[in-house]
PDB file of C-alpha atoms in Angstrom:
ATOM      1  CA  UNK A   1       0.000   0.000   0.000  1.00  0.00           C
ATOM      2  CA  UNK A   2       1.550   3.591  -0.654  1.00  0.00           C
ATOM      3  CA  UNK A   3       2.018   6.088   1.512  1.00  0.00           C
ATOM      4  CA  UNK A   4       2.811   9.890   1.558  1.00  0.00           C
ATOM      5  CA  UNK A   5       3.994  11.473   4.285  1.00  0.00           C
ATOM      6  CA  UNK A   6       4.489  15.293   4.274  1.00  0.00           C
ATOM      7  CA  UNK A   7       6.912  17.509   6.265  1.00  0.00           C
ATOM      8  CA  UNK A   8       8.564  21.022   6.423  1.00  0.00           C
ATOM      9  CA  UNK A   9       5.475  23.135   6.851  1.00  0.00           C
ATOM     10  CA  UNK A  10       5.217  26.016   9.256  1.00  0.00           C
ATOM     11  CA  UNK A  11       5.371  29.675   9.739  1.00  0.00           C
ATOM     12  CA  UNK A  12       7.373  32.286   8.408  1.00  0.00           C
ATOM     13  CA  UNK A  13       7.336  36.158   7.432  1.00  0.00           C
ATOM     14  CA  UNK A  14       5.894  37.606   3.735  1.00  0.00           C
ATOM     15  CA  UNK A  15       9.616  37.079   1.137  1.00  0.00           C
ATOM     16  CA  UNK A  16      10.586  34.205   3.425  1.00  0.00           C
ATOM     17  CA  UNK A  17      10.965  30.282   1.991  1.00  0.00           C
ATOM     18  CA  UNK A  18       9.809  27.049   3.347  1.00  0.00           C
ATOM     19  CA  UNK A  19      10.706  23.540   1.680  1.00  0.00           C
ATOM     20  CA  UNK A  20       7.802  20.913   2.039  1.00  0.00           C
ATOM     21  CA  UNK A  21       9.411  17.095   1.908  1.00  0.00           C
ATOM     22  CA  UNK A  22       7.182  14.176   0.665  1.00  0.00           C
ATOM     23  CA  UNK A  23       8.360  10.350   1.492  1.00  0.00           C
ATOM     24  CA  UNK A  24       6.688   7.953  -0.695  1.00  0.00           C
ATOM     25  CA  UNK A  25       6.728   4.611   0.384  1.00  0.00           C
ATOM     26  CA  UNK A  26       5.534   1.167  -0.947  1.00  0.00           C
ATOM     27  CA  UNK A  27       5.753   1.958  -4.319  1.00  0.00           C
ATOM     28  CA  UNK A  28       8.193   0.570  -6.633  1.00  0.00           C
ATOM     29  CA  UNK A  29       7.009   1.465 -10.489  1.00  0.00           C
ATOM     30  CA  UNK A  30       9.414   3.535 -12.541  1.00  0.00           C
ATOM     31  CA  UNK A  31       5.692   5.603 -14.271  1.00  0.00           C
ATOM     32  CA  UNK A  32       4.642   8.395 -11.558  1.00  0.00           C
ATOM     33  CA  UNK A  33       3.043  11.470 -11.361  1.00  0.00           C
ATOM     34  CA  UNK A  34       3.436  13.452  -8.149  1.00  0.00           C
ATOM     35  CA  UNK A  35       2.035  16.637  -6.610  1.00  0.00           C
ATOM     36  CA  UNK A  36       1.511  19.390  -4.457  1.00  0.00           C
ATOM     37  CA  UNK A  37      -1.855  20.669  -3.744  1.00  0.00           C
ATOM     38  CA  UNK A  38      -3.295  23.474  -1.156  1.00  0.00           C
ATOM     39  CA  UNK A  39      -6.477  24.365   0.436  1.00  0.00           C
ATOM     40  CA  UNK A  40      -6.808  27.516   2.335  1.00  0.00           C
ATOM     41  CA  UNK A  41      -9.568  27.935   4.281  1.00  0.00           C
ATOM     42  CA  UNK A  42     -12.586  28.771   2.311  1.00  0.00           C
ATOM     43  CA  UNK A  43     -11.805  27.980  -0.859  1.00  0.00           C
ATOM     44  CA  UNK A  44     -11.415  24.700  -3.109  1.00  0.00           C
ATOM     45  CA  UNK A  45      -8.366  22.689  -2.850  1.00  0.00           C
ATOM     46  CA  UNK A  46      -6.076  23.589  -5.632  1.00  0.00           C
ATOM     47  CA  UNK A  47      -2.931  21.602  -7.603  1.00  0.00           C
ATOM     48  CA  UNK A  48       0.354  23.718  -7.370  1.00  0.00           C
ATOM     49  CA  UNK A  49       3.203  21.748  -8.876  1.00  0.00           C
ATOM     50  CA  UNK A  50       3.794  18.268 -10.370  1.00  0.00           C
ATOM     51  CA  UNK A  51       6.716  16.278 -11.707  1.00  0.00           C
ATOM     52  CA  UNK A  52       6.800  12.796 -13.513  1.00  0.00           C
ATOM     53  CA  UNK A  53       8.958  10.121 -14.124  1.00  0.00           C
ATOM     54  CA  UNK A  54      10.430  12.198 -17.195  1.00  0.00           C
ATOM     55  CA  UNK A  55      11.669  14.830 -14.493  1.00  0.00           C
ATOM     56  CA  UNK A  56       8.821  16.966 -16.093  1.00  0.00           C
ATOM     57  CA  UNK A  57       7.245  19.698 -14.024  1.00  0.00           C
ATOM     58  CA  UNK A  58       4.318  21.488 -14.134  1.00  0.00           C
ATOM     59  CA  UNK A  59       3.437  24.600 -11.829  1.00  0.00           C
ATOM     60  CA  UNK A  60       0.053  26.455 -11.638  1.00  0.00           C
ATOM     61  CA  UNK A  61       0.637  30.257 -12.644  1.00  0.00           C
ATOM     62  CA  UNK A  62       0.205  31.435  -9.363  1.00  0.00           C
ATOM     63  CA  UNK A  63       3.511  30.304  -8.523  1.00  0.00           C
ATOM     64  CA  UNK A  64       5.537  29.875 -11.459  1.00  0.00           C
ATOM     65  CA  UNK A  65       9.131  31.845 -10.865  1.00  0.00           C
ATOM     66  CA  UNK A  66       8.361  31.078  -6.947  1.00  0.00           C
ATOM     67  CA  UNK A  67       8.401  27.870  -6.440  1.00  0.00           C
ATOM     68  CA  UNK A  68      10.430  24.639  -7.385  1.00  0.00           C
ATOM     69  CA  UNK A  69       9.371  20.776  -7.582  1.00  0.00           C
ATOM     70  CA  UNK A  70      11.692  18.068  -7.588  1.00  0.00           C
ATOM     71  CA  UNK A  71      12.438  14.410  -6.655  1.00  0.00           C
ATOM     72  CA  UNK A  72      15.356  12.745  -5.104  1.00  0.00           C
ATOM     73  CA  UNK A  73      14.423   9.153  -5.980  1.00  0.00           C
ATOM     74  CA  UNK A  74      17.314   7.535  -4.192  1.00  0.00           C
ATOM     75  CA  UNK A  75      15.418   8.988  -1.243  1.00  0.00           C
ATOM     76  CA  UNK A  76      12.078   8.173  -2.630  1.00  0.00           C
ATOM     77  CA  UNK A  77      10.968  11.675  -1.736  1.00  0.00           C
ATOM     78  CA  UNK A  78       9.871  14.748  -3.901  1.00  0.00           C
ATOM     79  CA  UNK A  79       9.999  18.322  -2.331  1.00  0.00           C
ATOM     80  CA  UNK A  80       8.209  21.768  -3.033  1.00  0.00           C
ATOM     81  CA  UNK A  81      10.925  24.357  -2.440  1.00  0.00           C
ATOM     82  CA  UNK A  82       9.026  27.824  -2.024  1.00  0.00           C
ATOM     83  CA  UNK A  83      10.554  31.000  -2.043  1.00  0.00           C
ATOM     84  CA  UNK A  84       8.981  34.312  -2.325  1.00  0.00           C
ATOM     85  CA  UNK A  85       6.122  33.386  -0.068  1.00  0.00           C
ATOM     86  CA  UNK A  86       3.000  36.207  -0.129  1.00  0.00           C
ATOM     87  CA  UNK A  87       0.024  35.908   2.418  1.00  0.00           C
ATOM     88  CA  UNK A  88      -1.957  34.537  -0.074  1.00  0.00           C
ATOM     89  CA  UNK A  89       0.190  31.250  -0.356  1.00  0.00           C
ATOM     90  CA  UNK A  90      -1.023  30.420   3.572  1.00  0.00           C
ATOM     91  CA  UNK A  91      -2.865  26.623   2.830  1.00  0.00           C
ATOM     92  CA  UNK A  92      -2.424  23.420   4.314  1.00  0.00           C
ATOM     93  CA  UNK A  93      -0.429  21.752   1.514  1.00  0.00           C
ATOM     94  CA  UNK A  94      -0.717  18.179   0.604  1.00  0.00           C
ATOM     95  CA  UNK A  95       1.514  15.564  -1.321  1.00  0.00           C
ATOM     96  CA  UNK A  96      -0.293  13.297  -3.693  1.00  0.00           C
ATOM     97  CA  UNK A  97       0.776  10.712  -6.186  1.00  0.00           C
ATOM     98  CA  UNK A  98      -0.327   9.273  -9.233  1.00  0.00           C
ATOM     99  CA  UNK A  99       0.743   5.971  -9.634  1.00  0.00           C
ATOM    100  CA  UNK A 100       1.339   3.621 -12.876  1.00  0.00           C
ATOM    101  CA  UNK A 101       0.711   7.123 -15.248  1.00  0.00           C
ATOM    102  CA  UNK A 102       3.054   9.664 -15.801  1.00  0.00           C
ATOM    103  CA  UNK A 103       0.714  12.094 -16.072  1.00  0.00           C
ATOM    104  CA  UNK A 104      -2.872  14.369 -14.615  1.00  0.00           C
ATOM    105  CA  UNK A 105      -2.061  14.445 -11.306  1.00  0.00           C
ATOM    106  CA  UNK A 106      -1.512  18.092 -11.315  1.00  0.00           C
ATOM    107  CA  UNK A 107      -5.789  17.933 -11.847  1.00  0.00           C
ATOM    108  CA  UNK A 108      -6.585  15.762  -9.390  1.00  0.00           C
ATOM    109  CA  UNK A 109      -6.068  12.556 -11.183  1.00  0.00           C
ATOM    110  CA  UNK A 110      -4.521  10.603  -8.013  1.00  0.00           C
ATOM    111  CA  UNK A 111      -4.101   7.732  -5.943  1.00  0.00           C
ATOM    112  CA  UNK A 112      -2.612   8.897  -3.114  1.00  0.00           C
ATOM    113  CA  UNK A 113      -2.622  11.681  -0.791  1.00  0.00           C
ATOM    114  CA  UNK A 114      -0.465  12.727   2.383  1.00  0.00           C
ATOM    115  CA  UNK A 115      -1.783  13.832   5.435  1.00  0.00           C
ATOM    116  CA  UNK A 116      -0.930  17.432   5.152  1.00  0.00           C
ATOM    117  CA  UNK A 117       1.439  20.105   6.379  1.00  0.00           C
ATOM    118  CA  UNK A 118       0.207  24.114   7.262  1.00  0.00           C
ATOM    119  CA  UNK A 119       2.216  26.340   5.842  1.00  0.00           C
ATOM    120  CA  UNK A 120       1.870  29.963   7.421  1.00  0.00           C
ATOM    121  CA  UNK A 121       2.986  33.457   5.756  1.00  0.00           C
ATOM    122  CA  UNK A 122       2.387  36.293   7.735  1.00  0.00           C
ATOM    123  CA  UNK A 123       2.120  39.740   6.028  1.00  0.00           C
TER     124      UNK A 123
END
């Protein structure tokens, strides 16, 4: 059975950077599709970034320029590296992972989701 479990979230001033960590375990394909997703209060949860198994990645416009995807997988972990944080990027983020397809995750196409880690940004 796979799991996802997220870490690195927490608080931090408006310009400041936070890097969110994803383990993946019991999952051993070499076709993937992972992602980041947020939900702030209120509103609809939200895909942010994906990569694939091509070392493809995908980032919602929102936070192109800002923030970075990428997977160790000799660590079996991917990682949202987010710099440039506003207010408006204050969500609980989650991990998720497509698994067997290299592709659609970044729209909700998944198997898979972590837990979830806050991420604050005070103005």
């Amino acid at each position: 059975q796979v799991q996802l479990v997220e870490s690195g979230g927490g608080s931090v001033q408006a310009g400041g950077s936070l890097r969110l960590s994803c383990v993946v375990s019991g999952y051993t394909s070499n076709r993937y599709c992972m992602a980041w997703f947020r939900q702030a209060p209120g509103k609809e949860r939200e895909g942010v970034a994906s990569i694939d198994s091509d070392d493809t990645a995908s980032y919602v416009e929102s936070v192109q320029g800002r923030f970075t995807i990428s997977l160790d997988s000799a660590k079996n972990t991917f990682y949202l590296q987010m710099n440039s944080l506003k207010p408006e990027d204050t969500a609980m983020y989650y991990c998720a992972a497509r698994l067997d397809a290299d592709y659609g995750c970044l729209f909700g196409l998944v198997d898979a989701w972590g837990q979830g880690t806050l991420v604050t940004v005070s103005s």
